[in-house]
XYZ file of C-alpha atoms in Angstrom:
612
model
C 0.151 0.310 0.116
C 2.641 2.320 0.478
C 4.804 1.719 -2.283
C 1.298 2.245 -4.264
C 0.880 5.439 -2.602
C 4.897 6.176 -3.280
C 4.380 5.610 -6.675
C 0.944 7.601 -7.284
C 3.140 10.957 -5.676
C 5.878 10.374 -8.061
C 3.329 10.037 -11.035
C 2.023 13.226 -9.986
C 5.183 15.161 -9.327
C 7.104 14.492 -12.398
C 4.276 15.237 -14.469
C 3.124 18.782 -13.043
C 7.656 18.681 -12.892
C 7.913 18.809 -16.692
C 4.250 21.231 -16.725
C 6.652 23.147 -14.519
C 10.139 23.227 -16.711
C 7.932 23.736 -19.816
C 6.545 26.729 -18.739
C 9.858 27.689 -17.557
C 12.075 26.867 -20.961
C 9.524 27.004 -23.385
C 9.838 23.367 -24.304
C 6.704 21.548 -25.581
C 5.342 20.074 -22.106
C 4.087 16.635 -23.782
C 7.225 15.620 -25.212
C 8.936 16.071 -21.551
C 6.573 14.067 -19.860
C 7.023 11.743 -21.810
C 10.841 11.622 -21.271
C 9.889 11.355 -17.744
C 7.964 8.937 -17.861
C 10.640 6.838 -19.865
C 13.295 7.131 -17.531
C 10.859 6.910 -14.377
C 9.561 3.645 -16.583
C 11.577 1.309 -17.996
C 14.783 2.606 -17.731
C 15.112 2.794 -14.205
C 12.314 0.695 -13.395
C 10.604 3.041 -10.147
C 7.136 2.778 -12.419
C 5.501 0.240 -13.981
C 1.907 0.770 -13.839
C 0.958 -2.664 -14.739
C 2.114 -3.826 -11.351
C 1.191 -0.650 -9.058
C -2.691 -0.659 -10.999
C -3.185 -4.001 -11.865
C -6.515 -4.510 -13.361
C -7.769 -1.121 -12.395
C -4.920 0.701 -14.932
C -6.809 0.625 -17.931
C -10.349 1.898 -16.343
C -8.465 4.337 -14.751
C -6.963 5.826 -18.284
C -10.032 5.239 -19.458
C -12.331 7.486 -17.194
C -9.223 9.898 -17.008
C -9.443 10.328 -20.776
C -13.464 10.970 -20.788
C -12.686 13.642 -17.950
C -10.417 15.313 -20.595
C -12.193 14.717 -23.248
C -15.931 16.286 -21.119
C -13.492 19.583 -20.101
C -12.502 19.536 -23.804
C -15.930 19.786 -24.766
C -16.511 22.430 -22.113
C -14.568 24.808 -24.405
C -15.703 24.101 -27.316
C -18.327 27.197 -27.837
C -20.366 27.299 -31.129
C -19.600 31.103 -31.957
C -15.657 30.010 -31.920
C -16.701 27.586 -34.700
C -18.482 29.882 -36.460
C -14.918 31.412 -37.159
C -13.433 28.605 -38.172
C -15.937 28.573 -40.809
C -16.023 24.629 -42.676
C -12.737 23.749 -41.807
C -13.832 21.757 -38.937
C -17.430 20.041 -40.234
C -14.717 19.183 -43.600
C -12.141 17.475 -41.578
C -14.829 15.856 -39.795
C -16.958 14.621 -42.708
C -13.947 14.672 -45.515
C -10.805 14.040 -43.760
C -12.193 11.159 -41.592
C -12.550 8.879 -44.157
C -9.742 10.169 -46.885
C -7.316 10.024 -43.551
C -8.474 6.525 -43.006
C -8.449 5.292 -46.375
C -4.297 6.961 -47.097
C -3.776 5.509 -43.684
C -4.887 2.269 -44.324
C -2.629 1.564 -47.379
C 0.423 2.651 -45.661
C -0.218 0.340 -43.054
C -0.904 -2.888 -45.627
C 2.138 -1.172 -48.183
C 4.658 0.268 -46.208
C 3.851 -1.167 -42.610
C 3.247 -4.519 -44.247
C -0.012 -5.254 -42.263
C -2.858 -8.251 -43.238
C -6.044 -5.932 -44.537
C -8.591 -6.138 -41.801
C -5.504 -5.351 -39.199
C -4.704 -1.796 -41.737
C -7.893 -1.091 -41.725
C -8.441 -1.346 -37.846
C -5.230 0.523 -37.107
C -5.526 3.449 -39.914
C -9.163 3.839 -38.256
C -7.807 4.484 -34.749
C -5.120 6.787 -36.366
C -7.769 9.292 -37.102
C -7.449 11.032 -34.142
C -5.219 13.758 -32.597
C -6.548 14.064 -29.191
C -7.045 16.776 -26.207
C -4.243 15.396 -24.465
C -2.078 16.254 -26.651
C -2.389 19.195 -28.305
C -4.289 21.488 -25.614
C -0.851 21.285 -24.224
C 0.728 22.101 -27.131
C -1.807 24.887 -27.796
C -1.306 26.555 -24.934
C 2.691 26.607 -25.112
C 2.694 27.903 -28.483
C 1.640 31.195 -29.648
C -0.158 29.803 -32.798
C -3.144 32.029 -34.158
C -6.577 32.138 -33.092
C -8.502 30.555 -36.370
C -5.592 27.558 -36.918
C -5.257 27.018 -32.958
C -9.293 26.641 -33.011
C -9.358 24.268 -36.041
C -6.749 21.806 -34.732
C -8.607 22.202 -31.134
C -12.205 21.131 -32.402
C -11.024 18.675 -34.440
C -8.872 16.995 -31.500
C -12.035 17.030 -29.489
C -14.137 15.696 -31.481
C -12.073 13.493 -33.479
C -11.012 11.754 -30.364
C -14.622 9.377 -30.074
C -14.143 9.026 -34.165
C -11.530 6.799 -33.712
C -12.272 4.608 -31.205
C -15.718 3.953 -33.442
C -13.858 2.969 -36.506
C -11.661 0.534 -34.545
C -15.308 -1.080 -32.978
C -16.349 -1.191 -36.458
C -13.246 -2.528 -37.799
C -13.633 -4.845 -35.277
C -17.249 -5.978 -34.713
C -16.937 -6.749 -38.964
C -13.879 -9.274 -38.110
C -15.630 -11.142 -35.450
C -18.861 -11.338 -37.110
C -17.745 -12.275 -40.784
C -17.011 -16.067 -39.648
C -21.063 -16.145 -38.483
C -22.150 -14.710 -41.674
C -22.656 -11.148 -40.191
C -22.547 -8.357 -42.750
C -20.980 -5.188 -42.665
C -24.249 -3.605 -43.364
C -25.072 -4.638 -39.975
C -22.630 -3.552 -38.282
C -22.424 -0.243 -39.511
C -26.483 0.267 -38.486
C -26.037 -1.147 -34.964
C -23.346 1.280 -34.246
C -24.557 4.057 -36.017
C -27.611 3.006 -33.556
C -25.711 2.612 -30.425
C -23.662 5.905 -31.348
C -27.056 8.001 -31.633
C -27.985 6.352 -28.231
C -24.944 7.711 -27.244
C -25.756 11.188 -28.239
C -29.283 10.829 -26.928
C -28.101 10.325 -23.697
C -24.609 13.015 -23.200
C -27.041 15.380 -24.541
C -30.442 14.881 -22.000
C -27.092 14.047 -19.166
C -26.259 18.008 -20.188
C -29.969 19.200 -20.602
C -30.465 16.947 -16.829
C -27.884 19.166 -15.361
C -28.930 22.549 -16.847
C -32.103 22.544 -15.208
C -31.016 21.368 -12.069
C -28.548 23.546 -11.258
C -29.896 26.968 -12.303
C -33.193 26.004 -9.801
C -31.207 25.107 -6.633
C -31.246 21.508 -6.707
C -27.698 21.348 -6.108
C -26.126 23.218 -3.339
C -22.877 25.144 -4.282
C -20.578 22.867 -2.975
C -22.392 19.870 -4.546
C -21.953 21.075 -7.821
C -18.875 19.904 -8.993
C -18.878 16.866 -7.440
C -21.983 16.403 -9.384
C -20.820 17.108 -12.714
C -17.816 15.003 -12.224
C -20.352 11.688 -10.865
C -22.312 12.429 -13.639
C -19.441 12.306 -16.369
C -18.568 8.919 -15.441
C -21.804 7.509 -14.593
C -23.020 8.341 -18.477
C -19.801 7.083 -19.784
C -19.539 4.026 -17.983
C -23.228 3.302 -19.181
C -22.678 4.094 -22.638
C -19.891 2.035 -22.790
C -22.270 -0.801 -21.402
C -24.267 -0.691 -24.200
C -21.388 -0.347 -26.367
C -18.023 -0.638 -26.120
C -15.795 3.002 -26.859
C -19.376 5.037 -27.296
C -18.294 6.782 -23.891
C -16.377 9.134 -25.314
C -18.452 10.114 -27.402
C -21.659 10.489 -25.260
C -18.495 12.794 -22.993
C -17.884 14.860 -25.579
C -21.592 15.386 -26.281
C -22.095 16.262 -22.632
C -19.286 18.910 -22.956
C -20.029 20.594 -25.619
C -23.673 20.932 -25.052
C -23.368 22.027 -21.724
C -21.046 24.567 -22.719
C -23.452 26.309 -25.332
C -26.227 26.903 -22.432
C -24.773 29.644 -20.761
C -24.710 28.137 -17.410
C -23.473 30.580 -14.560
C -22.482 28.113 -12.334
C -20.160 26.907 -15.042
C -18.371 29.830 -14.469
C -17.285 28.590 -10.685
C -16.562 25.327 -11.295
C -14.636 25.603 -14.748
C -11.634 26.271 -12.872
C -11.268 23.429 -10.660
C -12.384 20.971 -13.931
C -9.814 22.477 -15.825
C -7.075 21.952 -12.751
C -8.128 18.438 -12.495
C -7.748 18.572 -16.532
C -3.838 19.327 -16.008
C -3.390 17.112 -13.284
C -5.107 13.798 -15.671
C -3.417 15.161 -18.599
C 0.108 14.746 -16.700
C -0.761 11.632 -14.551
C -2.008 9.887 -18.156
C 1.320 10.839 -19.988
C 3.580 9.699 -17.449
C 1.688 6.546 -17.178
C 1.729 5.981 -20.868
C 5.417 6.393 -21.197
C 5.985 4.357 -18.080
C 4.337 1.900 -19.699
C 6.578 1.129 -22.919
C 8.115 -1.986 -23.224
C 11.965 -2.235 -24.439
C 11.349 -5.434 -25.785
C 8.013 -4.774 -27.545
C 9.932 -1.818 -29.341
C 12.811 -3.616 -29.929
C 10.271 -5.395 -32.860
C 10.316 -1.673 -34.159
C 11.475 -2.406 -38.019
C 13.099 0.092 -40.641
C 9.920 -0.309 -42.763
C 8.102 0.879 -39.631
C 10.049 4.289 -40.290
C 8.947 4.321 -43.705
C 5.621 3.832 -42.419
C 5.907 6.712 -39.849
C 7.240 9.233 -42.535
C 4.586 8.405 -44.862
C 2.225 8.640 -42.108
C 3.733 12.142 -40.997
C 4.063 13.509 -44.391
C 1.985 12.173 -46.779
C -1.146 10.543 -45.106
C -1.955 13.549 -43.208
C -1.252 16.444 -45.286
C -2.931 15.061 -48.218
C -6.298 14.517 -45.697
C -6.393 17.886 -44.740
C -5.542 19.690 -47.941
C -7.921 17.674 -49.638
C -10.858 17.763 -47.323
C -9.724 21.743 -47.223
C -9.572 22.790 -50.810
C -11.718 25.504 -52.089
C -12.669 26.487 -48.856
C -11.911 30.031 -47.910
C -9.248 29.128 -44.639
C -5.948 30.597 -46.253
C -2.846 28.440 -47.762
C -0.931 29.054 -44.667
C -3.192 28.259 -42.208
C -3.575 24.669 -43.942
C -0.008 24.014 -44.006
C -0.104 24.273 -40.579
C -2.950 22.391 -39.473
C -1.982 19.792 -42.035
C 1.021 19.515 -40.274
C 0.362 18.986 -36.859
C -1.199 15.907 -35.920
C 0.388 14.725 -31.875
C -1.249 11.238 -31.240
C -1.426 10.522 -27.895
C -3.057 8.075 -25.097
C -6.337 7.267 -26.721
C -4.131 5.995 -29.946
C -1.726 3.318 -27.492
C -5.018 2.521 -25.299
C -7.323 1.671 -28.294
C -4.393 -0.076 -29.622
C -3.219 -2.022 -26.815
C -6.959 -3.305 -26.396
C -7.602 -4.561 -30.350
C -3.966 -5.499 -30.185
C -5.491 -8.625 -27.675
C -9.012 -9.175 -29.533
C -7.684 -9.403 -32.695
C -4.802 -12.029 -31.641
C -7.897 -14.168 -29.585
C -9.656 -14.311 -33.343
C -6.238 -15.529 -34.949
C -5.084 -11.818 -36.407
C -1.525 -12.646 -35.436
C 0.018 -8.995 -36.936
C -2.456 -7.572 -34.096
C 0.836 -7.891 -31.792
C 2.301 -5.580 -33.872
C 0.046 -2.571 -33.122
C 1.539 -1.873 -29.715
C 4.970 -1.300 -31.359
C 3.655 1.035 -33.857
C 1.160 2.930 -32.000
C 4.027 3.789 -29.531
C 6.283 5.633 -32.693
C 3.957 6.879 -33.811
C 2.811 8.709 -30.796
C 6.416 8.568 -29.715
C 7.357 10.097 -33.377
C 4.333 12.566 -33.527
C 4.853 14.383 -30.108
C 8.494 15.036 -31.427
C 8.123 16.330 -34.503
C 5.214 18.352 -33.861
C 5.979 19.320 -30.184
C 9.319 20.731 -31.386
C 8.575 22.351 -34.552
C 5.150 24.105 -33.903
C 6.433 27.267 -32.955
C 9.197 27.265 -35.962
C 6.544 26.292 -38.496
C 3.572 28.698 -36.982
C 6.433 31.729 -37.662
C 7.822 30.775 -41.259
C 3.865 30.356 -42.147
C 3.048 33.651 -40.346
C 0.155 32.219 -38.306
C 1.608 32.651 -35.007
C -1.061 35.054 -32.440
C -0.174 38.914 -31.362
C 2.889 38.645 -28.947
C 2.079 38.387 -25.222
C 3.416 41.824 -23.965
C 0.524 44.351 -24.176
C -1.589 45.584 -21.764
C -5.232 46.375 -21.694
C -6.138 49.210 -19.840
C -9.921 49.396 -18.805
C -11.539 53.167 -18.067
C -11.189 56.102 -20.092
C -9.895 58.935 -18.117
C -7.547 61.659 -18.312
C -4.822 59.675 -16.083
C -5.443 56.366 -18.284
C -4.934 57.836 -21.609
C -2.208 60.162 -20.480
C -0.596 56.481 -19.401
C -1.628 55.295 -23.130
C 0.662 58.390 -24.519
C 3.233 56.806 -22.472
C 2.905 53.389 -22.882
C 2.929 53.890 -26.863
C 6.290 56.295 -26.625
C 7.888 53.151 -24.722
C 7.160 51.063 -27.480
C 4.772 48.854 -25.969
C 1.287 47.340 -27.444
C -1.678 49.198 -25.445
C -5.573 49.377 -25.894
C -7.702 51.324 -24.246
C -10.981 49.593 -23.713
C -14.334 51.113 -22.456
C -17.752 51.388 -22.761
C -18.656 55.105 -23.845
C -17.286 56.157 -27.405
C -16.858 59.658 -26.478
C -14.137 59.094 -23.679
C -12.255 57.096 -26.720
C -11.916 59.491 -28.186
C -8.780 61.607 -27.656
C -6.957 58.175 -27.499
C -8.541 57.609 -31.292
C -7.577 60.461 -32.303
C -3.870 59.833 -31.114
C -3.911 56.373 -32.703
C -3.852 54.501 -29.552
C -5.772 51.371 -29.989
C -9.124 51.172 -28.463
C -12.346 48.861 -27.639
C -15.773 49.869 -27.374
C -17.611 47.603 -25.362
C -17.935 45.974 -21.981
C -14.724 44.065 -20.963
C -17.389 41.711 -19.167
C -19.996 40.957 -22.136
C -19.166 37.533 -23.509
C -19.280 38.946 -27.299
C -16.026 40.337 -26.490
C -13.400 37.305 -26.447
C -15.375 37.123 -30.127
C -14.119 40.321 -30.793
C -10.760 41.319 -28.721
C -7.997 38.625 -29.207
C -7.080 38.596 -25.347
C -4.217 36.208 -25.434
C -2.518 39.184 -26.996
C -2.289 40.779 -23.519
C -0.192 39.654 -20.606
C -1.491 41.897 -18.460
C -4.685 43.826 -17.136
C -5.006 47.867 -15.521
C -8.660 48.463 -14.258
C -8.449 52.062 -14.455
C -11.795 53.072 -14.253
C -13.419 55.860 -11.344
C -15.479 52.961 -9.678
C -12.706 50.754 -6.913
C -15.557 48.073 -7.021
C -15.772 47.848 -10.619
C -11.695 47.590 -11.213
C -11.767 44.824 -8.760
C -14.864 42.646 -10.613
C -12.549 42.879 -13.854
C -9.319 41.999 -11.925
C -11.388 39.032 -10.501
C -13.055 37.783 -13.421
C -9.224 38.003 -16.003
C -7.617 36.696 -12.809
C -7.828 32.599 -13.695
C -6.991 33.660 -17.243
C -4.034 35.824 -17.134
C -3.314 34.689 -13.488
C -3.405 36.985 -10.365
C 0.070 38.327 -10.117
C -0.869 40.281 -14.493
C -4.031 42.280 -13.244
C -3.781 45.785 -11.662
C -6.378 48.076 -10.393
C -7.063 51.374 -9.174
C -8.078 51.316 -5.902
C -6.667 51.441 -1.674
C -4.611 48.376 -0.787
C -6.374 46.483 1.613
C -5.746 45.720 5.477
C -6.847 42.277 6.374
C -8.274 44.177 9.108
C -10.170 46.419 7.529
C -13.748 45.337 7.534
C -14.509 47.828 5.191
C -11.943 47.271 2.440
C -12.553 44.525 0.107
C -10.421 41.473 0.470
C -7.417 40.613 -1.299
C -8.492 37.675 -2.601
C -11.318 39.684 -4.735
C -9.277 42.199 -6.335
C -6.096 43.143 -8.277
C -2.900 44.251 -7.020
C -2.943 47.677 -6.448
C -1.307 50.476 -8.029
C 1.505 51.963 -6.994
C 4.129 51.203 -3.825
C 1.391 52.982 -1.610
C -1.887 51.462 -3.251
C -3.382 54.914 -3.899
C -6.813 54.894 -4.219
C -8.929 56.129 -7.056
C -9.986 59.362 -5.724
C -5.965 60.226 -4.761
C -4.837 59.375 -8.241
C -7.455 61.545 -9.863
C -6.560 64.439 -7.788
C -3.263 64.641 -8.383
C -4.408 64.629 -12.264
C -6.071 68.064 -11.439
C -3.096 69.104 -9.646
C -1.219 68.541 -13.046
C 0.980 65.609 -12.230
C 2.561 63.871 -14.913
C 4.546 61.088 -16.116
C 8.212 60.663 -16.494
C 10.368 58.118 -18.192
C 13.885 57.496 -16.627
C 16.300 55.278 -18.240
C 18.748 53.090 -15.990
C 22.132 52.447 -17.287
C 25.884 51.446 -15.886
C 26.317 55.005 -15.386
C 23.104 56.464 -14.158
C 22.091 53.495 -11.302
C 18.706 52.904 -9.927
C 19.608 54.669 -6.740
C 20.622 58.323 -8.849
C 17.804 57.637 -10.862
C 15.700 58.348 -7.784
C 17.797 61.128 -6.304
C 17.169 63.135 -9.495
C 13.225 62.580 -9.140
C 11.134 65.026 -7.319
C 9.940 64.207 -3.484
C 7.012 62.466 -3.678
C 7.657 60.947 -6.600
C 5.417 57.733 -7.281
C 6.902 54.706 -9.657
C 4.483 53.327 -11.903
C 5.639 50.500 -13.506
C 9.504 49.027 -14.853
C 9.928 47.971 -18.696
C 12.502 45.681 -18.486
C 14.882 45.927 -22.118
C 13.199 42.186 -23.593
C 10.249 44.055 -23.225
C 8.561 42.803 -20.404
C 6.182 44.652 -17.692
C 6.987 44.620 -14.242
C 4.313 47.188 -11.711
C 5.091 48.948 -8.620
C 2.370 47.691 -6.841
C 1.603 47.561 -2.730
C 2.800 43.694 -2.767
C 5.663 43.486 -5.063
C 8.668 46.497 -5.946
C 10.622 45.319 -8.925
C 14.806 46.145 -9.119
C 15.650 48.051 -11.846
C 18.424 46.591 -13.680
C 20.254 48.828 -16.358
C 18.998 48.925 -19.771
C 15.826 49.111 -17.887
C 13.080 51.664 -18.124
C 10.884 53.480 -15.037
C 7.946 54.888 -15.380
C 7.344 57.057 -12.549
C 3.974 59.742 -11.615
C 5.789 62.855 -10.058
C 4.186 65.721 -8.987
C 4.270 69.592 -10.361
C 7.567 71.943 -10.469
C 8.653 69.413 -7.905
C 12.825 69.301 -7.057
C 15.051 66.717 -7.281
C 15.637 64.943 -3.677
C 19.239 65.580 -4.161
C 21.339 67.707 -6.805
C 23.368 65.277 -9.108
C 26.238 66.823 -7.177
C 25.118 65.583 -3.984
C 24.315 62.355 -5.294
C 27.497 61.686 -7.504
C 29.568 62.985 -4.105
C 27.755 60.149 -1.958
C 28.569 57.551 -4.220
C 32.150 58.329 -4.713
C 32.396 58.389 -0.855
C 30.326 54.920 -0.991
C 33.199 53.465 -3.239
């Protein structure tokens, strides 16, 4: 028991540790998790999943994949689908059969599999899967439309691979008993329709119960998790492998019901998904068997190359032919198709079943599926950023600042940031208040930042930080609290007095953003200073003109607002953090009118020489 607990803790530490290293270094997380699992599994023997989990390994992984697919479905909003045109529908209706057919030809003529096994394995390979695509998109700066296409394809196509495998296997199993392909297809179509009905009915039940108070707030997340697992198991009991379709339909249906209850649950679900993806990938790579990999033949390498450079590109380019998707975006989608845990798990399952009905090539599926997963993760994981940059389908760089609230003070701030070559967008609900910024050529957004429509019209991915600086402190806090899960609590700032934990009249720290300025000035203080003639001043730090000298050169009462690193990173002076300026940085300060320096330059120079 203790050993199993240690292994489970090690799996979590390796998975999350790999994700953290990926965040710090920019390397693909899926490749690092794969490497961590290989070292802990077949290399060192610290983790042996089959020994630790025994018969529970397959159901644990199946339920984890179901929860990942459900959470992915929750992120699929039909408004985003409209932005992709007909690309997703084409990839589903045309891309899947084309990929299946070309994949079967590659499996037969290149990999050397017999036709029945080739057709079955090619059906499994049409999937990409959210377990690999979502971490890849999270780390890469791909433009919004191709990113949406890849995400929708990964989540919607994931159940398709399992269903195609089931169709082929069931036909092979029933062929000796006189069963026909038509009868198999009809029965599976009926099972798939029933799976969709179960998923949609479950979503409608949740959508009815949650808003009416039939489930208390503290039980909503647990009830949702249990419901997802329940409908997944129920669908699989009716027809094996249809559970993935059920949970996907349930997630998509809930995502488009606009349930306010899901807004509070979604951060929890996203955290659970990160844990599951990390754990599943470590388990996947730790399950690798070097004895199986020794069966790898040179013809399998040719098969991998044909899969990467012929099958996937041809399937995507043919299915998107004559569409409105630009060629550079088509090429990116055609290149990115990493396979993950679903492909390996289903291949392993059917390998055993095929062997039982007399198809010896089934055992080769395990070697091929692991090879496909490793090859696609390495090729696509390490190349997506470079390919996106070469094809010019990268999103706006995440170095901008979104300023919410158009006031004379925020307009002056936006002017200074523009002069410092920092991308800034000024947002307000009043067209008139944005007039000065528009006339000065400063990018603006006219609308309510908290509206769901904003996510369609404004690319929030381009902003590294947000500053809520309207004349309403409570509204500023509401904005920061809304965007903190997406941008990070340390990247949302506001005007408003720094909260005091002992002051029952102040907003608590957990409900607001970081207070701008080290002193945490309130809204009234800043606007009063604006009327008194306070202004912004830029100070460049160098080896000769260091931070101490710069401080001495500023008037008494000056408040430092932000720091622009020479690499373009913005750091704010807040009540909670005070960044240390270095040579090459630029400080933006708020200074009083007609103020004199704290010390003369000669006094500062004399004190510095005396200290040396």
